[in-house]
Amino acid sequence: MKKKLAGVGIPMTDPNQPMRPPAKMPYKRIATEEAWVTPEVMQGFRDLVAKKAGDAGFLSMWGVFIEKGGILIDRLLDMGENRIMDMDATGIDTQLLLLTAPGVQVFSKGKAKSLAADSNDQLVEAIRRYPKRFAGLAAVAPQDPAAAAKELERGLKLGLKGAVINSHTMGEYLDKPKFWEIFEAAESLNTPIYIHPQTPSPDMVMPFVRRGLDTAIMGFGVEVALHSLGIIVSGALDRFPDLKIVIGHGGEGLPYWLYRIDYMQEYNRQAFMPKLKMLPSDYMKRNFYITTSGMPWAPAITMAQSVLGMDRVLYAMDYPYQYRVEEVIMTDNFPISVANKKKLFQKNAEKVFSL
Ligand code: CA
């Protein structure tokens, strides 16, 4: 007998008009930024919140989730039948699973490394139980870049498909050369790094926190846009030309901004920054893939497809944070050809994540 979690089911716009799962289409629906958490990492989050020990962004985000989040946290923790039922209810064939933000990046180095390895072992076990329904990315602890590179390699050997890094690590970004061992490993292993948001780093989070804008409403997007552009202007992608980086939420605003970023990049370049071999938009088109997590909005996504190319945009739902059947239907209805929808929902994910 399947245990159904209280409250689990499709959130309905109108309770008198229950939404049905979207119709079958001539493509698989692979959702590429789906969140989960282990009991151990969740306990770590609870301990930090109880002790008020994390940074202001973390305490704001997880303070709210822990206070509000019965169903949300149940869904993050569930790696069994309830998650599968939720996927079936929204027509999702496969979830690519990412340890939820901020992952292990808020813990001390030793704890972060052991929690990353343990999370990856638990994820591999869940994928073994549902090999057609689940795939996943390895959690790594950038606090120790050499160990993170090794853990990525170990994760790939166990069948994981890349790494997830939840943006800044205690205020530091991957544009610092001390982290580039991770880039070197990902490039040589031909595997992507998904830069998932967390709340903005301590130097910029407070104006967001004071306005309640620090999480998914805007803070996440600003954080990952800064992180991604930081990597571009650091010159890292001239050093690692084959590195693959994935970002979510329609590309965190960057596709929209590319003209002005290109126009201003050389003009605004400070003496301490390297001269780039290409325009920022060239790196976006060569090294970046974006997903539609939380952004099933045709104007933004078709614009991103036109700027970056049809092969660079992948579907994601952002379960359980934006778990709505309407979002899948909105994406099914994008004004693009069925062949391009197959790229969006299936083919691009299969290629980027070697599924
Ligand atoms: Ca997410």
PDB file of N, CA and C in Angstrom, residues 48 53-58 102-113 141-144 165-174 176 178-179 198-204 223 227:
ATOM      1  N   LEU A  48      21.830  24.779  12.005  1.00  0.00           N
ATOM      2  CA  LEU A  48      22.345  26.130  11.744  1.00  0.00           C
ATOM      3  C   LEU A  48      21.276  27.183  12.039  1.00  0.00           C
ATOM      4  N   ALA A  53      23.458  30.259  13.018  1.00  0.00           N
ATOM      5  CA  ALA A  53      24.887  30.164  12.719  1.00  0.00           C
ATOM      6  C   ALA A  53      25.224  30.366  11.243  1.00  0.00           C
ATOM      7  N   GLY A  54      24.247  30.350  10.337  1.00  0.00           N
ATOM      8  CA  GLY A  54      24.575  30.529   8.915  1.00  0.00           C
ATOM      9  C   GLY A  54      24.662  32.005   8.566  1.00  0.00           C
ATOM     10  N   ASP A  55      24.915  32.308   7.282  1.00  0.00           N
ATOM     11  CA  ASP A  55      24.917  33.718   6.879  1.00  0.00           C
ATOM     12  C   ASP A  55      23.470  34.228   6.812  1.00  0.00           C
ATOM     13  N   ALA A  56      23.330  35.554   6.652  1.00  0.00           N
ATOM     14  CA  ALA A  56      21.998  36.168   6.746  1.00  0.00           C
ATOM     15  C   ALA A  56      21.052  35.631   5.678  1.00  0.00           C
ATOM     16  N   GLY A  57      21.566  35.363   4.484  1.00  0.00           N
ATOM     17  CA  GLY A  57      20.721  34.832   3.411  1.00  0.00           C
ATOM     18  C   GLY A  57      20.234  33.434   3.742  1.00  0.00           C
ATOM     19  N   PHE A  58      21.151  32.579   4.194  1.00  0.00           N
ATOM     20  CA  PHE A  58      20.775  31.216   4.560  1.00  0.00           C
ATOM     21  C   PHE A  58      19.716  31.235   5.664  1.00  0.00           C
ATOM     22  N   PRO A 102      21.414  25.459   0.145  1.00  0.00           N
ATOM     23  CA  PRO A 102      22.766  25.665  -0.383  1.00  0.00           C
ATOM     24  C   PRO A 102      23.644  24.421  -0.321  1.00  0.00           C
ATOM     25  N   GLY A 103      23.017  23.238  -0.332  1.00  0.00           N
ATOM     26  CA  GLY A 103      23.796  22.003  -0.316  1.00  0.00           C
ATOM     27  C   GLY A 103      24.703  21.943   0.904  1.00  0.00           C
ATOM     28  N   VAL A 104      25.925  21.472   0.665  1.00  0.00           N
ATOM     29  CA  VAL A 104      26.864  21.312   1.789  1.00  0.00           C
ATOM     30  C   VAL A 104      27.724  22.564   1.966  1.00  0.00           C
ATOM     31  N   GLN A 105      27.426  23.626   1.206  1.00  0.00           N
ATOM     32  CA  GLN A 105      28.353  24.749   1.135  1.00  0.00           C
ATOM     33  C   GLN A 105      28.294  25.691   2.340  1.00  0.00           C
ATOM     34  N   VAL A 106      27.377  25.395   3.277  1.00  0.00           N
ATOM     35  CA  VAL A 106      27.298  26.222   4.488  1.00  0.00           C
ATOM     36  C   VAL A 106      27.956  25.540   5.674  1.00  0.00           C
ATOM     37  N   PHE A 107      28.534  24.376   5.461  1.00  0.00           N
ATOM     38  CA  PHE A 107      29.115  23.626   6.583  1.00  0.00           C
ATOM     39  C   PHE A 107      30.640  23.758   6.583  1.00  0.00           C
ATOM     40  N   SER A 108      31.244  23.402   7.720  1.00  0.00           N
ATOM     41  CA  SER A 108      32.711  23.399   7.809  1.00  0.00           C
ATOM     42  C   SER A 108      33.266  22.408   6.793  1.00  0.00           C
ATOM     43  N   LYS A 109      34.521  22.600   6.434  1.00  0.00           N
ATOM     44  CA  LYS A 109      35.124  21.826   5.353  1.00  0.00           C
ATOM     45  C   LYS A 109      34.966  20.314   5.570  1.00  0.00           C
ATOM     46  N   GLY A 110      35.310  19.834   6.750  1.00  0.00           N
ATOM     47  CA  GLY A 110      35.258  18.387   7.003  1.00  0.00           C
ATOM     48  C   GLY A 110      33.838  17.858   6.911  1.00  0.00           C
ATOM     49  N   LYS A 111      32.930  18.571   7.542  1.00  0.00           N
ATOM     50  CA  LYS A 111      31.527  18.142   7.532  1.00  0.00           C
ATOM     51  C   LYS A 111      30.961  18.199   6.108  1.00  0.00           C
ATOM     52  N   ALA A 112      31.320  19.247   5.370  1.00  0.00           N
ATOM     53  CA  ALA A 112      30.816  19.402   3.998  1.00  0.00           C
ATOM     54  C   ALA A 112      31.273  18.241   3.124  1.00  0.00           C
ATOM     55  N   LYS A 113      32.535  17.854   3.268  1.00  0.00           N
ATOM     56  CA  LYS A 113      33.054  16.757   2.434  1.00  0.00           C
ATOM     57  C   LYS A 113      32.344  15.448   2.762  1.00  0.00           C
ATOM     58  N   ALA A 141      31.977  19.683  -2.282  1.00  0.00           N
ATOM     59  CA  ALA A 141      32.271  20.720  -1.286  1.00  0.00           C
ATOM     60  C   ALA A 141      33.397  21.609  -1.816  1.00  0.00           C
ATOM     61  N   PRO A 142      33.046  22.768  -2.414  1.00  0.00           N
ATOM     62  CA  PRO A 142      34.104  23.644  -2.946  1.00  0.00           C
ATOM     63  C   PRO A 142      35.039  24.170  -1.853  1.00  0.00           C
ATOM     64  N   GLN A 143      34.650  24.014  -0.578  1.00  0.00           N
ATOM     65  CA  GLN A 143      35.533  24.410   0.523  1.00  0.00           C
ATOM     66  C   GLN A 143      36.901  23.749   0.385  1.00  0.00           C
ATOM     67  N   ASP A 144      36.952  22.586  -0.260  1.00  0.00           N
ATOM     68  CA  ASP A 144      38.214  21.878  -0.514  1.00  0.00           C
ATOM     69  C   ASP A 144      38.226  21.518  -2.006  1.00  0.00           C
ATOM     70  N   ILE A 165      26.761  22.929  -7.932  1.00  0.00           N
ATOM     71  CA  ILE A 165      27.350  23.862  -6.972  1.00  0.00           C
ATOM     72  C   ILE A 165      26.318  24.961  -6.758  1.00  0.00           C
ATOM     73  N   ASN A 166      25.924  25.110  -5.495  1.00  0.00           N
ATOM     74  CA  ASN A 166      24.865  26.059  -5.152  1.00  0.00           C
ATOM     75  C   ASN A 166      25.454  27.464  -4.960  1.00  0.00           C
ATOM     76  N   SER A 167      25.937  28.014  -6.060  1.00  0.00           N
ATOM     77  CA  SER A 167      26.507  29.365  -6.148  1.00  0.00           C
ATOM     78  C   SER A 167      27.597  29.607  -5.103  1.00  0.00           C
ATOM     79  N   HIS A 168      27.589  30.755  -4.426  1.00  0.00           N
ATOM     80  CA  HIS A 168      28.770  31.096  -3.613  1.00  0.00           C
ATOM     81  C   HIS A 168      28.978  30.101  -2.465  1.00  0.00           C
ATOM     82  N   THR A 169      30.239  29.962  -2.107  1.00  0.00           N
ATOM     83  CA  THR A 169      30.573  29.135  -0.939  1.00  0.00           C
ATOM     84  C   THR A 169      31.139  30.064   0.120  1.00  0.00           C
ATOM     85  N   MET A 170      30.335  30.350   1.120  1.00  0.00           N
ATOM     86  CA  MET A 170      30.733  31.264   2.194  1.00  0.00           C
ATOM     87  C   MET A 170      31.282  32.577   1.623  1.00  0.00           C
ATOM     88  N   GLY A 171      30.566  33.075   0.614  1.00  0.00           N
ATOM     89  CA  GLY A 171      30.913  34.379   0.047  1.00  0.00           C
ATOM     90  C   GLY A 171      31.907  34.323  -1.099  1.00  0.00           C
ATOM     91  N   GLU A 172      32.445  33.141  -1.405  1.00  0.00           N
ATOM     92  CA  GLU A 172      33.441  33.053  -2.485  1.00  0.00           C
ATOM     93  C   GLU A 172      32.828  32.419  -3.737  1.00  0.00           C
ATOM     94  N   TYR A 173      33.293  32.901  -4.903  1.00  0.00           N
ATOM     95  CA  TYR A 173      32.767  32.456  -6.195  1.00  0.00           C
ATOM     96  C   TYR A 173      33.818  31.653  -6.959  1.00  0.00           C
ATOM     97  N   LEU A 174      33.306  30.849  -7.893  1.00  0.00           N
ATOM     98  CA  LEU A 174      34.192  29.970  -8.659  1.00  0.00           C
ATOM     99  C   LEU A 174      35.113  30.728  -9.611  1.00  0.00           C
ATOM    100  N   LYS A 176      37.367  32.583  -8.650  1.00  0.00           N
ATOM    101  CA  LYS A 176      38.692  32.619  -7.989  1.00  0.00           C
ATOM    102  C   LYS A 176      39.511  31.418  -8.437  1.00  0.00           C
ATOM    103  N   LYS A 178      41.582  29.645  -7.124  1.00  0.00           N
ATOM    104  CA  LYS A 178      41.745  28.541  -6.172  1.00  0.00           C
ATOM    105  C   LYS A 178      40.699  27.433  -6.398  1.00  0.00           C
ATOM    106  N   PHE A 179      39.584  27.770  -7.084  1.00  0.00           N
ATOM    107  CA  PHE A 179      38.545  26.762  -7.340  1.00  0.00           C
ATOM    108  C   PHE A 179      38.722  26.054  -8.688  1.00  0.00           C
ATOM    109  N   GLN A 198      21.685  30.142  -4.673  1.00  0.00           N
ATOM    110  CA  GLN A 198      21.285  30.260  -3.278  1.00  0.00           C
ATOM    111  C   GLN A 198      21.136  31.763  -3.037  1.00  0.00           C
ATOM    112  N   THR A 199      20.874  32.135  -1.804  1.00  0.00           N
ATOM    113  CA  THR A 199      20.711  33.567  -1.520  1.00  0.00           C
ATOM    114  C   THR A 199      22.030  34.298  -1.813  1.00  0.00           C
ATOM    115  N   PRO A 200      21.956  35.587  -2.166  1.00  0.00           N
ATOM    116  CA  PRO A 200      23.173  36.327  -2.490  1.00  0.00           C
ATOM    117  C   PRO A 200      24.204  36.263  -1.358  1.00  0.00           C
ATOM    118  N   SER A 201      25.460  36.430  -1.754  1.00  0.00           N
ATOM    119  CA  SER A 201      26.557  36.304  -0.792  1.00  0.00           C
ATOM    120  C   SER A 201      26.489  37.439   0.238  1.00  0.00           C
ATOM    121  N   PRO A 202      27.150  37.243   1.383  1.00  0.00           N
ATOM    122  CA  PRO A 202      26.996  38.202   2.489  1.00  0.00           C
ATOM    123  C   PRO A 202      27.251  39.655   2.106  1.00  0.00           C
ATOM    124  N   ASP A 203      28.185  39.919   1.175  1.00  0.00           N
ATOM    125  CA  ASP A 203      28.473  41.313   0.811  1.00  0.00           C
ATOM    126  C   ASP A 203      27.297  42.019   0.147  1.00  0.00           C
ATOM    127  N   MET A 204      26.344  41.285  -0.410  1.00  0.00           N
ATOM    128  CA  MET A 204      25.244  41.972  -1.114  1.00  0.00           C
ATOM    129  C   MET A 204      23.848  41.549  -0.673  1.00  0.00           C
ATOM    130  N   GLU A 223      22.232  36.672  -7.895  1.00  0.00           N
ATOM    131  CA  GLU A 223      23.394  35.917  -7.408  1.00  0.00           C
ATOM    132  C   GLU A 223      24.044  35.081  -8.526  1.00  0.00           C
ATOM    133  N   HIS A 227      27.526  35.406 -10.575  1.00  0.00           N
ATOM    134  CA  HIS A 227      28.467  34.283 -10.545  1.00  0.00           C
ATOM    135  C   HIS A 227      28.889  33.900 -11.974  1.00  0.00           C
TER     136      HIS A 227
END
